[in-house]
């Protein structure tokens, strides 16, 4: 979703902002713009990619040591040059960029119109900058004070950066429910939606909290106040991100790089937390709350998109290995349903970005209702990580491709480790079985590595054969039902082929009506316990001339004879199969999308981090 970058320092702001915007591209956007301060305000904005903006600014005045840049993902108003950010107030004195949604913008807009304000865009953002300007001019206030007063009138979510032509050596930034990070460099400061535009300038950052306003000048540095006008203090954190992690490293797309990183990222997720020889798993985040976790009556899992699919796998894991009742919830539904949450419940939030607006709000509600909250998050220091009582980072490194791959396997790895710990601590997994499972889990990175090498050619071949399909079904049972959902999501997200995930046995209750010689049916047929039943499902599909692609366990000859195409995965314990069976489905979606000419890393209309509801 929208990306923000701003700079104040001794260097030229333009190259810093443009580089920053290209780092933010992965979040998903449809227009981009910048504003530069050099005694006057130069604002340039364009529909489409950052490339278009660069082209547009050629031969234009891009001087100035202070500036802001924005990538917009349209919410209010279509993606075009006018609705692109930055936006100015009525007199052109103030300029602002915004991520989030101002929910009461219509009321504010009509009040401002009564005071003579006219608006050129359809955005809620333009209303906010007019409001700030109205307050500033009425009372002749400093920019930060006008921003603070304006924000007390606003409902909704915002991360903003504002500049004032009459106060050219200052930027003001504020946030509520949308992330904002301030980078503290040598004679420079950056403000950004996440650390990716900051890391090449400094590793020292401060995370702004909700309802805080930061005033930044080179003279006085960073001053933060809350909306009650009280000064707040912050710890400076060191970010661990490396620039190489933000580059494609020789791959055509970030998604492909991230798929191939999985043997390493799964191992990174386990590192220091598991010892196969000694046969134990430990998670620092769980240890502090072990008594409450062990005695929990129920676990509620919250997530969206791929993270919700990881949660579905967790339901099988926790019930099977730890006999803990689990409910998996779409965060967006949970938060508006008045759900029953008790203080003996554990509420687990799964989020790659740690910033998904619905997951954050649902978690906040569960915390208020007394549950113990635990985060499974990738981005260190993100809002969800900071909101939870405890948690474990998956440590898979930055995920740039919009379609989640390595974060999914990191989440499932983490959830598997948690299930093993709880299974053992709750007395349902005898020590010998627990140790056997720990040993097998430690072999997964090597099995993923082997699988990637072995399936590559076959997957590319199948993608070539199937790239013109229009409709597809993904079927799985047990642990592989959520994998079917995830496989379907991958294909539809990046190749735009219609894809539905279904529990294999449910096929007879509807989807079977769609099966003919054009229907592609992916069957994840690795489960030992449900193998024969899945074979029957494949026969049912073949009887109706559907095209079957089956993911099977190495050496499975029965299904090979039935299916049109098969992909083999190494054998493992049944609870760990999702970590393997999902890999060829990711790769297949990738190659299909590439063959269809799609922009795999930035699929249309999608955002990496959904910071508005
Ligand atoms: C978006 C992304 C998905 C992601 C989902 C949840 O839809 O495109 O890849 O799974 O948000 O995001 P989170 O950061 O909370 O895991």
Coordinates of C-alpha atoms in Angstrom, one line a residue, residues 525-528 531-532 534-535 538 550-562 566-569 571:
X525 CA -2.0 -36.2 -2.6
X526 CA 0.9 -36.7 -0.2
X527 CA -1.0 -37.5 3.0
X528 CA -0.5 -41.0 4.2
X531 CA -4.1 -41.2 0.4
X532 CA -6.7 -43.7 -0.8
X534 CA -7.5 -38.7 -2.6
X535 CA -6.9 -41.4 -5.2
X538 CA -8.5 -38.1 -8.7
X550 CA -0.8 -34.2 -8.6
X551 CA 1.8 -33.4 -5.9
X552 CA 2.8 -36.8 -4.6
X553 CA 5.3 -38.4 -2.2
X554 CA 8.5 -39.8 -3.9
X555 CA 7.9 -43.3 -5.2
X556 CA 4.1 -43.1 -5.3
X557 CA 3.3 -45.0 -8.5
X558 CA -0.5 -45.4 -8.1
X559 CA -1.1 -41.7 -8.7
X560 CA 1.5 -41.4 -11.4
X561 CA -0.6 -43.8 -13.5
X562 CA -3.8 -41.8 -13.0
X566 CA 2.9 -35.5 -11.2
X567 CA 5.5 -33.6 -9.0
X568 CA 7.3 -35.6 -6.3
X569 CA 8.2 -34.3 -2.9
X571 CA 8.8 -38.1 2.3

